PDB file of C-alpha atoms in Angstrom:
ATOM      1  CA  MET A  56      -1.389  22.803  33.808  1.00 48.00           C
ATOM      2  CA  VAL A  57       1.645  22.195  35.794  1.00 49.00           C
ATOM      3  CA  GLY A  58       1.646  19.447  38.465  1.00 52.00           C
ATOM      4  CA  LEU A  59       1.805  20.895  42.049  1.00 53.00           C
ATOM      5  CA  SER A  60       4.942  19.055  42.898  1.00 54.00           C
ATOM      6  CA  THR A  61       6.879  20.547  39.938  1.00 52.00           C
ATOM      7  CA  GLN A  62       5.487  23.954  40.405  1.00 54.00           C
ATOM      8  CA  LEU A  63       5.873  24.285  44.168  1.00 59.00           C
ATOM      9  CA  PHE A  64       8.849  22.133  44.793  1.00 50.00           C
ATOM     10  CA  GLY A  65      10.995  22.493  41.698  1.00 50.00           C
ATOM     11  CA  GLN A  66      12.362  19.973  39.250  1.00 43.00           C
ATOM     12  CA  GLU A  67      15.466  19.264  41.341  1.00 42.00           C
ATOM     13  CA  ALA A  68      13.259  18.021  44.224  1.00 42.00           C
ATOM     14  CA  LEU A  69      11.195  15.761  41.952  1.00 43.00           C
ATOM     15  CA  SER A  70      14.301  14.243  40.384  1.00 40.00           C
ATOM     16  CA  GLU A  71      15.563  13.453  43.609  1.00 43.00           C
ATOM     17  CA  GLY A  72      12.167  11.719  44.560  1.00 43.00           C
ATOM     18  CA  THR A  73      11.655  13.821  47.771  1.00 40.00           C
ATOM     19  CA  PRO A  74       9.409  16.806  47.071  1.00 44.00           C
ATOM     20  CA  LEU A  75      10.088  18.486  50.360  1.00 43.00           C
ATOM     21  CA  LEU A  76       9.311  22.253  51.112  1.00 43.00           C
ATOM     22  CA  THR A  77      12.045  24.584  51.127  1.00 43.00           C
ATOM     23  CA  ALA A  78      12.800  27.447  53.440  1.00 43.00           C
ATOM     24  CA  ALA A  79      10.699  29.618  51.157  1.00 57.00           C
ATOM     25  CA  ASP A  80       7.613  27.415  51.773  1.00 69.00           C
ATOM     26  CA  PRO A  81       5.245  28.133  48.974  1.00 70.00           C
ATOM     27  CA  LEU A  82       2.445  26.572  50.725  1.00 87.00           C
ATOM     28  CA  GLY A  83       2.801  28.576  53.883  1.00 90.00           C
ATOM     29  CA  ASP A  84       0.176  31.098  53.021  1.00 89.00           C
ATOM     30  CA  LEU A  85      -2.226  28.486  52.145  1.00 93.00           C
ATOM     31  CA  ARG A  86      -1.510  26.610  55.408  1.00 94.00           C
ATOM     32  CA  ALA A  87      -1.885  29.734  57.564  1.00 93.00           C
ATOM     33  CA  SER A  88      -5.134  30.568  56.019  1.00 94.00           C
ATOM     34  CA  LEU A  89      -6.933  27.225  56.796  1.00 97.00           C
ATOM     35  CA  ARG A  90      -8.612  26.196  60.050  1.00 97.00           C
ATOM     36  CA  GLY A  91      -8.027  22.551  58.865  1.00 97.00           C
ATOM     37  CA  GLU A  92      -4.801  20.948  58.035  1.00 96.00           C
ATOM     38  CA  LEU A  93      -2.608  21.112  54.936  1.00 97.00           C
ATOM     39  CA  LEU A  94      -0.692  17.933  54.449  1.00 96.00           C
ATOM     40  CA  THR A  95       2.134  16.952  52.104  1.00 92.00           C
ATOM     41  CA  SER A  96       4.126  13.665  51.819  1.00 93.00           C
ATOM     42  CA  ALA A  97       6.461  15.007  54.576  1.00 94.00           C
ATOM     43  CA  ASP A  98       3.690  14.933  57.140  1.00 94.00           C
ATOM     44  CA  PRO A  99       3.102  11.888  59.231  1.00 96.00           C
ATOM     45  CA  ALA A 100      -0.707  11.944  58.613  1.00 96.00           C
ATOM     46  CA  TYR A 101      -0.347  12.141  54.763  1.00 96.00           C
ATOM     47  CA  ASP A 102      -0.610   8.429  53.986  1.00 94.00           C
ATOM     48  CA  GLU A 103      -3.774   7.978  56.133  1.00 93.00           C
ATOM     49  CA  ALA A 104      -5.267  11.003  54.710  1.00 94.00           C
ATOM     50  CA  ARG A 105      -4.859   9.805  51.090  1.00 93.00           C
ATOM     51  CA  LYS A 106      -6.377   6.396  51.562  1.00 89.00           C
ATOM     52  CA  LEU A 107      -9.580   5.795  49.650  1.00 85.00           C
ATOM     53  CA  TRP A 108     -12.513   3.512  50.294  1.00 81.00           C
ATOM     54  CA  ASN A 109     -11.192   1.327  47.361  1.00 82.00           C
ATOM     55  CA  GLY A 110      -7.800   0.202  48.717  1.00 83.00           C
ATOM     56  CA  MET A 111      -6.744  -1.158  45.229  1.00 87.00           C
ATOM     57  CA  ILE A 112      -6.537   2.534  44.182  1.00 86.00           C
ATOM     58  CA  ASP A 113      -3.261   4.311  45.253  1.00 90.00           C
ATOM     59  CA  LYS A 114      -3.223   8.098  44.508  1.00 92.00           C
ATOM     60  CA  ARG A 115      -0.563  10.541  45.699  1.00 94.00           C
ATOM     61  CA  PRO A 116      -1.773  14.088  45.695  1.00 94.00           C
ATOM     62  CA  ALA A 117       0.999  16.552  46.143  1.00 89.00           C
ATOM     63  CA  ALA A 118      -0.964  18.218  49.015  1.00 95.00           C
ATOM     64  CA  ILE A 119      -4.091  17.601  50.821  1.00 97.00           C
ATOM     65  CA  ALA A 120      -6.179  20.658  52.201  1.00 98.00           C
ATOM     66  CA  ARG A 121      -8.451  18.966  54.934  1.00 98.00           C
ATOM     67  CA  CYS A 122     -11.033  21.697  54.971  1.00 98.00           C
ATOM     68  CA  ALA A 123     -12.828  22.479  58.223  1.00 97.00           C
ATOM     69  CA  GLY A 124     -15.464  24.799  56.487  1.00 96.00           C
ATOM     70  CA  THR A 125     -16.597  26.791  53.534  1.00 96.00           C
ATOM     71  CA  ALA A 126     -13.789  29.337  54.112  1.00 97.00           C
ATOM     72  CA  ASP A 127     -11.168  26.666  53.944  1.00 98.00           C
ATOM     73  CA  VAL A 128     -12.502  25.487  50.542  1.00 98.00           C
ATOM     74  CA  ILE A 129     -12.571  28.985  49.134  1.00 97.00           C
ATOM     75  CA  SER A 130      -8.823  29.551  50.202  1.00 96.00           C
ATOM     76  CA  ALA A 131      -7.786  26.235  48.626  1.00 97.00           C
ATOM     77  CA  VAL A 132      -9.608  26.917  45.313  1.00 96.00           C
ATOM     78  CA  LYS A 133      -8.287  30.439  45.073  1.00 95.00           C
ATOM     79  CA  PHE A 134      -4.810  29.203  45.782  1.00 94.00           C
ATOM     80  CA  ALA A 135      -5.019  26.517  43.114  1.00 94.00           C
ATOM     81  CA  GLN A 136      -6.447  29.084  40.589  1.00 92.00           C
ATOM     82  CA  SER A 137      -3.928  31.568  41.111  1.00 88.00           C
ATOM     83  CA  ASN A 138      -1.100  28.921  40.863  1.00 86.00           C
ATOM     84  CA  ASP A 139      -2.687  27.309  37.794  1.00 86.00           C
ATOM     85  CA  LEU A 140      -2.832  23.845  39.801  1.00 90.00           C
ATOM     86  CA  ALA A 141      -4.727  20.776  39.121  1.00 95.00           C
ATOM     87  CA  VAL A 142      -7.278  19.941  41.746  1.00 96.00           C
ATOM     88  CA  SER A 143      -9.352  16.943  43.096  1.00 95.00           C
ATOM     89  CA  VAL A 144     -12.227  17.117  45.395  1.00 95.00           C
ATOM     90  CA  ARG A 145     -13.029  14.415  48.189  1.00 93.00           C
ATOM     91  CA  GLY A 146     -16.285  14.223  49.773  1.00 90.00           C
ATOM     92  CA  GLY A 147     -17.016  11.062  51.960  1.00 81.00           C
ATOM     93  CA  GLY A 148     -14.089   9.314  50.153  1.00 74.00           C
ATOM     94  CA  HIS A 149     -16.043   6.161  49.164  1.00 72.00           C
ATOM     95  CA  ASN A 150     -16.134   6.521  45.277  1.00 79.00           C
ATOM     96  CA  VAL A 151     -15.471   3.039  44.201  1.00 80.00           C
ATOM     97  CA  ALA A 152     -13.581   4.366  41.076  1.00 82.00           C
ATOM     98  CA  GLY A 153     -11.226   6.493  43.109  1.00 80.00           C
ATOM     99  CA  LYS A 154     -11.971   9.592  41.489  1.00 82.00           C
ATOM    100  CA  ALA A 155     -11.686  11.738  44.717  1.00 87.00           C
ATOM    101  CA  LEU A 156      -7.978  12.013  44.579  1.00 90.00           C
ATOM    102  CA  ARG A 157      -5.588  12.804  41.628  1.00 92.00           C
ATOM    103  CA  ASP A 158      -1.775  12.227  41.507  1.00 92.00           C
ATOM    104  CA  ASP A 159       0.296  15.422  41.800  1.00 91.00           C
ATOM    105  CA  ALA A 160      -2.522  17.770  42.528  1.00 94.00           C
ATOM    106  CA  LEU A 161      -4.007  19.796  45.278  1.00 96.00           C
ATOM    107  CA  ALA A 162      -6.666  17.504  46.926  1.00 96.00           C
ATOM    108  CA  ILE A 163      -9.442  19.472  48.554  1.00 97.00           C
ATOM    109  CA  ASP A 164     -10.572  17.023  51.285  1.00 96.00           C
ATOM    110  CA  LEU A 165     -14.084  17.876  52.474  1.00 97.00           C
ATOM    111  CA  SER A 166     -14.667  14.673  54.667  1.00 94.00           C
ATOM    112  CA  ALA A 167     -14.509  16.729  58.001  1.00 95.00           C
ATOM    113  CA  MET A 168     -17.536  18.916  56.821  1.00 97.00           C
ATOM    114  CA  LYS A 169     -20.257  16.780  58.402  1.00 96.00           C
ATOM    115  CA  GLY A 170     -23.051  19.476  58.744  1.00 95.00           C
ATOM    116  CA  LEU A 171     -26.543  18.086  58.213  1.00 95.00           C
ATOM    117  CA  ARG A 172     -29.790  19.782  58.793  1.00 96.00           C
ATOM    118  CA  VAL A 173     -33.146  17.947  58.717  1.00 96.00           C
ATOM    119  CA  ASP A 174     -36.497  19.993  58.216  1.00 96.00           C
ATOM    120  CA  PRO A 175     -39.172  17.510  58.970  1.00 95.00           C
ATOM    121  CA  LYS A 176     -41.841  20.177  58.035  1.00 95.00           C
ATOM    122  CA  ALA A 177     -40.487  20.843  54.586  1.00 95.00           C
ATOM    123  CA  LYS A 178     -39.473  17.043  54.414  1.00 94.00           C
ATOM    124  CA  SER A 179     -36.028  18.014  53.271  1.00 94.00           C
ATOM    125  CA  ALA A 180     -32.386  17.709  54.419  1.00 95.00           C
ATOM    126  CA  ARG A 181     -29.271  19.718  53.751  1.00 96.00           C
ATOM    127  CA  ALA A 182     -25.760  18.073  54.002  1.00 95.00           C
ATOM    128  CA  GLN A 183     -22.289  19.290  53.661  1.00 95.00           C
ATOM    129  CA  ALA A 184     -20.162  17.444  51.328  1.00 94.00           C
ATOM    130  CA  GLY A 185     -18.303  15.173  53.904  1.00 94.00           C
ATOM    131  CA  VAL A 186     -21.569  13.552  55.018  1.00 94.00           C
ATOM    132  CA  THR A 187     -21.725   9.703  53.859  1.00 92.00           C
ATOM    133  CA  TRP A 188     -24.778   8.055  52.832  1.00 91.00           C
ATOM    134  CA  GLY A 189     -24.898   6.138  56.104  1.00 92.00           C
ATOM    135  CA  GLU A 190     -24.740   9.276  58.261  1.00 94.00           C
ATOM    136  CA  PHE A 191     -27.421  10.929  56.070  1.00 94.00           C
ATOM    137  CA  ASP A 192     -29.624   7.956  56.269  1.00 94.00           C
ATOM    138  CA  ARG A 193     -29.084   7.559  60.128  1.00 94.00           C
ATOM    139  CA  GLU A 194     -30.146  11.191  60.636  1.00 94.00           C
ATOM    140  CA  THR A 195     -33.359  11.263  58.354  1.00 95.00           C
ATOM    141  CA  VAL A 196     -34.739   7.946  58.938  1.00 94.00           C
ATOM    142  CA  SER A 197     -36.141   8.964  62.225  1.00 89.00           C
ATOM    143  CA  PHE A 198     -38.200  11.622  60.494  1.00 91.00           C
ATOM    144  CA  ASP A 199     -39.575   9.073  57.732  1.00 89.00           C
ATOM    145  CA  LEU A 200     -37.673  11.103  55.050  1.00 85.00           C
ATOM    146  CA  VAL A 201     -36.077   7.878  53.587  1.00 72.00           C
TER     147      VAL A 201
END
């Protein structure tokens, strides 16, 4: 599997240490298809978006798809699949081992997907992937589901 930076930015950009997008922006179609953001190291929000709960781990994905919903996830997965790219997936971002991000990959960031539905009659809850345990607990405790 070819790394995202090499495949999308070319070896010359990598050897210079600045994998910036060229005029033929290979991520443009993906960026246009997302309701959320697509960040690369050239974006001011990139460093904040790649931070993990465990600050001792420093991963640098080549791009971060900050998904706003299921359609964004589908677009990002299809893009990665059609371009034979490595992928990492981030939910709440608090995995102590830092497995949510991978160097030189397309990071699919689900942290904005905070939908949570509690059904007190069925004593169940459904949560989207960006919901943290604290958020889940806060919503379910009032129904005595924890």
